[in-house]
Structures are given as C-alpha cells and as structure tokens.
Amino acid sequence: MSKKKVILLIFGLFFTLVTFLYFRRPIITGKLTQQTIYLSILNSFHIKDKHAEACFMLIDDDSGPGIFKIRDICERVGVKATFAVVPAFLDSTRCDSLRKWQQEGYGIALHSYDHGRWKDWTKEEVESDIDRSLLFLRDRGFETDRINLVVTPGFNNTRAIRSAIASKGMKMVMGANIVNPDTTTFQMGRLFVRKDTEMGDVLKILMKTNAEKGFIIFGSHSSICNDFSADKMEKCIQLAKKVELRQIVF
C-alpha cells in the first residue's frame, strides 16, 4: 500500500472516530475537567440499555446537619433522596434519622468512613474502608444489603478506587460534570446544584436528558451553607418532574 493510501486510511479512521464520538457524546454540564473528559469518552462507547428511560436522582454528601433540609425538600416535592454517609461524621440523632428514612425508601450510599484521601490509597486500603463503613452501618440497624453505591470522597477516581468498588459489586459516583447515558454505567457523574446554578441552563439540560433518555444525578452539600441552596435544589427537582424524568433511588 502506498504512503498516500495509508495517510488517507488513517485520516478516514480518525474522521470516523471523531464523528462517532460527536454523535454518541453524553450531555456535559459546566466546566470541563479531567474526569469529565475521561468519563465522556468512556461513555461514548457505552452500549445503551434498550430499556433505558429518562430519570434522575438526588445525592446529598457528608451526612451533616443539612440532611434535614434535604428531607424537607423531598417531603414537599414528593421524591426520595440518597444520602452519601460518612460514619465518622454522624451523631446519634442523624444516625437514627437516616436509618428510619432508609426504611421509608430513602437511599443510603457510602462516602468513605471519615472522608479520607482515597486518591493516595491502595485498593486494599479502600476495600477495608468500605468494609468498615458497612460494618458501622450494619451494627446500627441499617439494611446494608441495599447499599450498592459509593460516592468517592473528594470526587477522586483512581485505578485502585475503581478496582476496590468493583470488587464489592458496587457502582461509583464521582465529580464529572456529565449526564450519564443510563443507570447501568459503573462510573457516574453528576450535576451539582449550588447557589449560582442557573435554572435556565438546568431546564435545557433536563430537556436534552429527556430526549436522549439519559440519567441525571443532582448533587449537593447541604451542610455547607455557602455552597448549598435549598431553593435552587427544590426548583431543579420540580423542573425534572415537569419534563417527565422519572425519579429513582439507588
């Protein structure tokens, strides 16, 4: 084969790949980050579940005092959140409340035992931390067999973290600004709702999520007062319901 034909072949393959990635790209929200780029490329090759439907969920991090704000929002708008729990942060009141809410259909996810620096840890250390968190919750009456989601602390995503979570048969959520193709992906991103969140932008994202039968995760830090807006979160959920996204709980 001549050099010219080789160049044309390489160009053709490159053009085909770029075109494929363009039309298969997931919905990216907010600024591009290394994790967002990584996950968007990975999800471009994801084979979408034929039963996929447009849906959303809410994950609130850290299990601090703000969980009661989230609970109030959920009760007003008729949804159920998932709480990413850090056992070392829990007092008896919040622990008892979360256990009761889990029994009512709210979700519980893991968020490390004490918000440690997983990015510096080995697979075995991460696995041990997951086991420690599960044991803590199990000893306090939580239904740990229903816990199948890990929200990585600090939005970290390393090979050791991925391997540890996969070994436990769980899914992971990190900090990529992305709408997931469906609920079956192993690594998932989310849209954080903050005080500066623009509702017009959210509506556009939700409408596209509905059209492409995507899966959007709203994220929040309800216990960080300068970051969290109960009003914006409630409006986001109302918009998601308005554009007919189905609410789910992990």
Tab-separated table of C-alpha atoms in Angstrom:
chain	number	residue	atom	x	y	z
A	1	MET	CA	0.000	0.000	0.000
A	2	SER	CA	1.318	3.421	-0.959
A	3	LYS	CA	2.131	6.116	1.593
A	4	LYS	CA	-0.697	8.272	0.244
A	5	LYS	CA	-3.243	5.486	0.735
A	6	VAL	CA	-2.008	4.873	4.285
A	7	ILE	CA	-2.423	8.569	5.121
A	8	LEU	CA	-5.924	8.598	3.620
A	9	LEU	CA	-6.834	5.451	5.562
A	10	ILE	CA	-5.589	6.923	8.845
A	11	PHE	CA	-7.454	10.178	8.155
A	12	GLY	CA	-10.626	8.249	7.328
A	13	LEU	CA	-10.430	6.217	10.528
A	14	PHE	CA	-9.778	9.351	12.563
A	15	PHE	CA	-12.737	11.149	10.961
A	16	THR	CA	-14.985	8.147	11.607
A	17	LEU	CA	-13.935	8.009	15.262
A	18	VAL	CA	-14.467	11.746	15.790
A	19	THR	CA	-17.885	11.572	14.127
A	20	PHE	CA	-18.837	8.595	16.287
A	21	LEU	CA	-17.760	10.360	19.485
A	22	TYR	CA	-19.620	13.519	18.463
A	23	PHE	CA	-22.947	11.804	17.928
A	24	ARG	CA	-22.520	9.470	20.911
A	25	ARG	CA	-21.298	12.141	23.306
A	26	PRO	CA	-23.104	12.342	26.649
A	27	ILE	CA	-24.502	15.619	27.919
A	28	ILE	CA	-21.698	17.613	29.502
A	29	THR	CA	-22.597	20.310	32.018
A	30	GLY	CA	-20.491	23.094	33.468
A	31	LYS	CA	-16.732	23.381	33.025
A	32	LEU	CA	-14.627	20.619	31.522
A	33	THR	CA	-12.459	18.715	33.948
A	34	GLN	CA	-10.086	15.803	33.501
A	35	GLN	CA	-12.707	13.466	34.965
A	36	THR	CA	-15.449	14.867	32.721
A	37	ILE	CA	-13.370	14.347	29.589
A	38	TYR	CA	-12.386	10.850	30.720
A	39	LEU	CA	-15.935	9.797	31.514
A	40	SER	CA	-17.439	11.390	28.403
A	41	ILE	CA	-15.072	9.411	26.159
A	42	LEU	CA	-15.708	6.227	28.129
A	43	ASN	CA	-19.473	6.671	27.958
A	44	SER	CA	-19.352	7.379	24.239
A	45	PHE	CA	-18.591	3.690	23.792
A	46	HIS	CA	-21.235	2.568	26.275
A	47	ILE	CA	-23.932	0.335	24.786
A	48	LYS	CA	-27.141	1.927	25.974
A	49	ASP	CA	-29.636	-0.303	27.729
A	50	LYS	CA	-32.565	-0.865	25.367
A	51	HIS	CA	-34.903	-0.344	28.325
A	52	ALA	CA	-33.325	2.992	29.279
A	53	GLU	CA	-35.662	5.789	30.272
A	54	ALA	CA	-35.117	9.389	31.252
A	55	CYS	CA	-34.635	9.556	35.007
A	56	PHE	CA	-32.993	11.488	37.814
A	57	MET	CA	-31.897	11.145	41.402
A	58	LEU	CA	-30.517	13.344	44.168
A	59	ILE	CA	-27.408	12.524	46.201
A	60	ASP	CA	-26.551	14.645	49.225
A	61	ASP	CA	-22.995	14.303	50.555
A	62	ASP	CA	-21.457	14.044	54.021
A	63	SER	CA	-24.493	13.250	56.269
A	64	GLY	CA	-24.141	16.539	58.196
A	65	PRO	CA	-26.927	18.600	59.816
A	66	GLY	CA	-28.146	19.681	56.365
A	67	ILE	CA	-29.767	16.280	55.780
A	68	PHE	CA	-32.903	17.623	57.453
A	69	LYS	CA	-33.107	20.396	54.828
A	70	ILE	CA	-32.934	17.744	52.109
A	71	ARG	CA	-35.577	15.684	53.865
A	72	ASP	CA	-37.891	18.726	53.999
A	73	ILE	CA	-37.418	19.383	50.278
A	74	CYS	CA	-38.121	15.747	49.428
A	75	GLU	CA	-41.296	15.700	51.501
A	76	ARG	CA	-42.554	18.881	49.822
A	77	VAL	CA	-41.944	17.792	46.232
A	78	GLY	CA	-42.622	14.079	46.639
A	79	VAL	CA	-39.232	12.493	45.949
A	80	LYS	CA	-36.709	10.493	47.962
A	81	ALA	CA	-33.023	11.395	48.112
A	82	THR	CA	-29.964	9.229	48.567
A	83	PHE	CA	-27.662	10.247	51.409
A	84	ALA	CA	-23.924	9.664	50.982
A	85	VAL	CA	-22.960	8.758	54.539
A	86	VAL	CA	-19.666	9.398	56.342
A	87	PRO	CA	-19.951	7.307	59.549
A	88	ALA	CA	-17.340	9.352	61.443
A	89	PHE	CA	-19.446	12.491	60.907
A	90	LEU	CA	-22.669	11.013	62.301
A	91	ASP	CA	-24.136	11.809	65.696
A	92	SER	CA	-26.850	9.636	67.217
A	93	THR	CA	-29.713	11.876	66.042
A	94	ARG	CA	-28.664	11.881	62.392
A	95	CYS	CA	-27.808	8.195	62.509
A	96	ASP	CA	-31.253	7.291	63.880
A	97	SER	CA	-32.958	9.582	61.358
A	98	LEU	CA	-31.112	8.132	58.369
A	99	ARG	CA	-31.869	4.575	59.472
A	100	LYS	CA	-35.560	5.448	59.765
A	101	TRP	CA	-35.562	7.207	56.405
A	102	GLN	CA	-33.941	4.214	54.731
A	103	GLN	CA	-36.838	2.120	55.977
A	104	GLU	CA	-39.176	4.661	54.329
A	105	GLY	CA	-37.484	4.263	50.945
A	106	TYR	CA	-34.701	6.812	51.015
A	107	GLY	CA	-31.325	5.694	49.726
A	108	ILE	CA	-28.054	5.289	51.593
A	109	ALA	CA	-24.695	5.406	49.808
A	110	LEU	CA	-21.176	5.120	51.144
A	111	HIS	CA	-18.875	8.159	51.180
A	112	SER	CA	-15.850	6.663	52.999
A	113	TYR	CA	-15.568	6.134	56.750
A	114	ASP	CA	-14.082	9.514	57.632
A	115	HIS	CA	-13.705	11.298	54.270
A	116	GLY	CA	-10.139	10.049	53.891
A	117	ARG	CA	-7.785	10.759	50.978
A	118	TRP	CA	-8.662	7.747	48.876
A	119	LYS	CA	-6.649	9.069	45.954
A	120	ASP	CA	-3.484	8.169	47.864
A	121	TRP	CA	-4.682	4.735	48.982
A	122	THR	CA	-4.164	1.216	47.659
A	123	LYS	CA	-7.013	-0.989	46.508
A	124	GLU	CA	-6.789	-2.982	49.742
A	125	GLU	CA	-6.984	0.162	51.864
A	126	VAL	CA	-10.076	1.379	50.012
A	127	GLU	CA	-11.717	-2.045	50.341
A	128	SER	CA	-11.002	-2.010	54.079
A	129	ASP	CA	-12.543	1.448	54.406
A	130	ILE	CA	-15.679	0.299	52.572
A	131	ASP	CA	-15.945	-2.738	54.850
A	132	ARG	CA	-15.512	-0.540	57.915
A	133	SER	CA	-18.303	1.759	56.778
A	134	LEU	CA	-20.646	-1.137	56.062
A	135	LEU	CA	-19.926	-2.722	59.448
A	136	PHE	CA	-20.650	0.557	61.225
A	137	LEU	CA	-23.992	0.919	59.478
A	138	ARG	CA	-24.916	-2.747	59.873
A	139	ASP	CA	-24.263	-2.598	63.616
A	140	ARG	CA	-26.656	0.339	63.850
A	141	GLY	CA	-29.549	-1.324	62.090
A	142	PHE	CA	-29.115	-0.134	58.504
A	143	GLU	CA	-30.048	-2.513	55.686
A	144	THR	CA	-26.578	-2.736	54.187
A	145	ASP	CA	-27.624	-5.249	51.525
A	146	ARG	CA	-29.499	-2.337	49.918
A	147	ILE	CA	-26.367	-0.176	49.746
A	148	ASN	CA	-24.828	-0.502	46.283
A	149	LEU	CA	-23.445	2.953	45.568
A	150	VAL	CA	-20.169	4.578	46.580
A	151	VAL	CA	-19.658	8.329	46.295
A	152	THR	CA	-15.904	8.792	46.229
A	153	PRO	CA	-14.536	11.322	48.745
A	154	GLY	CA	-13.093	14.433	47.168
A	155	PHE	CA	-14.522	13.291	43.799
A	156	ASN	CA	-11.456	11.027	43.485
A	157	ASN	CA	-11.139	8.438	40.715
A	158	THR	CA	-8.061	6.228	40.577
A	159	ARG	CA	-7.493	2.698	39.336
A	160	ALA	CA	-7.245	1.498	42.953
A	161	ILE	CA	-10.590	3.128	43.801
A	162	ARG	CA	-12.302	1.687	40.731
A	163	SER	CA	-10.936	-1.786	41.408
A	164	ALA	CA	-11.954	-1.702	45.072
A	165	ILE	CA	-15.515	-0.581	44.352
A	166	ALA	CA	-15.898	-3.092	41.517
A	167	SER	CA	-14.667	-5.883	43.806
A	168	LYS	CA	-17.549	-5.063	46.154
A	169	GLY	CA	-20.084	-5.257	43.330
A	170	MET	CA	-20.998	-1.591	43.722
A	171	LYS	CA	-21.231	1.418	41.409
A	172	MET	CA	-19.309	4.652	41.887
A	173	VAL	CA	-20.198	8.320	41.609
A	174	MET	CA	-17.518	10.966	41.180
A	175	GLY	CA	-17.309	14.646	40.276
A	176	ALA	CA	-17.543	14.592	36.478
A	177	ASN	CA	-19.901	17.250	35.115
A	178	ILE	CA	-21.876	14.863	32.965
A	179	VAL	CA	-25.298	13.350	32.389
A	180	ASN	CA	-24.968	9.584	32.276
A	181	PRO	CA	-26.245	7.591	29.283
A	182	ASP	CA	-28.321	5.342	31.567
A	183	THR	CA	-28.352	3.805	35.033
A	184	THR	CA	-26.243	0.772	34.127
A	185	THR	CA	-22.858	2.502	33.868
A	186	PHE	CA	-20.268	1.656	36.512
A	187	GLN	CA	-18.817	5.166	36.820
A	188	MET	CA	-21.263	8.046	37.002
A	189	GLY	CA	-21.046	11.830	37.112
A	190	ARG	CA	-23.484	14.405	38.449
A	191	LEU	CA	-24.671	17.978	38.221
A	192	PHE	CA	-24.016	19.872	41.440
A	193	VAL	CA	-26.714	22.331	42.452
A	194	ARG	CA	-25.307	25.446	44.106
A	195	LYS	CA	-26.351	28.995	44.885
A	196	ASP	CA	-25.068	30.178	41.489
A	197	THR	CA	-26.871	27.473	39.486
A	198	GLU	CA	-28.786	28.989	36.554
A	199	MET	CA	-32.245	27.481	36.254
A	200	GLY	CA	-32.488	28.243	32.531
A	201	ASP	CA	-29.377	26.160	31.925
A	202	VAL	CA	-30.775	23.366	34.089
A	203	LEU	CA	-34.007	23.295	32.099
A	204	LYS	CA	-32.093	22.923	28.810
A	205	ILE	CA	-30.038	20.074	30.268
A	206	LEU	CA	-33.146	18.316	31.586
A	207	MET	CA	-34.977	18.618	28.270
A	208	LYS	CA	-31.996	17.108	26.460
A	209	THR	CA	-31.754	14.398	29.115
A	210	ASN	CA	-35.383	13.528	28.460
A	211	ALA	CA	-34.914	13.481	24.678
A	212	GLU	CA	-31.868	11.201	24.918
A	213	LYS	CA	-33.267	9.040	27.741
A	214	GLY	CA	-30.352	9.929	29.949
A	215	PHE	CA	-29.787	9.653	33.683
A	216	ILE	CA	-29.013	12.810	35.618
A	217	ILE	CA	-27.804	12.899	39.205
A	218	PHE	CA	-28.276	16.122	41.155
A	219	GLY	CA	-25.573	16.569	43.776
A	220	SER	CA	-25.483	18.720	46.891
A	221	HIS	CA	-23.508	19.536	50.017
A	222	SER	CA	-26.437	20.535	52.205
A	223	SER	CA	-24.254	21.112	55.255
A	224	ILE	CA	-22.005	23.682	53.550
A	225	CYS	CA	-24.022	26.883	53.937
A	226	ASN	CA	-22.068	28.999	51.456
A	227	ASP	CA	-22.493	26.338	48.762
A	228	PHE	CA	-25.994	24.949	49.228
A	229	SER	CA	-29.287	26.488	48.120
A	230	ALA	CA	-32.442	24.693	49.219
A	231	ASP	CA	-34.464	26.901	46.873
A	232	LYS	CA	-32.360	26.009	43.814
A	233	MET	CA	-32.429	22.321	44.679
A	234	GLU	CA	-36.197	22.315	45.029
A	235	LYS	CA	-36.598	24.131	41.716
A	236	CYS	CA	-34.289	21.642	39.971
A	237	ILE	CA	-36.356	18.713	41.196
A	238	GLN	CA	-39.592	20.423	40.189
A	239	LEU	CA	-38.181	21.036	36.704
A	240	ALA	CA	-37.066	17.410	36.411
A	241	LYS	CA	-40.574	16.260	37.227
A	242	LYS	CA	-42.067	18.830	34.870
A	243	VAL	CA	-40.112	17.495	31.885
A	244	GLU	CA	-41.212	13.986	32.915
A	245	LEU	CA	-37.987	12.481	34.201
A	246	ARG	CA	-38.680	9.519	36.473
A	247	GLN	CA	-37.208	9.760	39.960
A	248	ILE	CA	-35.222	6.758	41.182
A	249	VAL	CA	-33.308	5.772	44.311
A	250	PHE	CA	-30.129	3.707	44.491
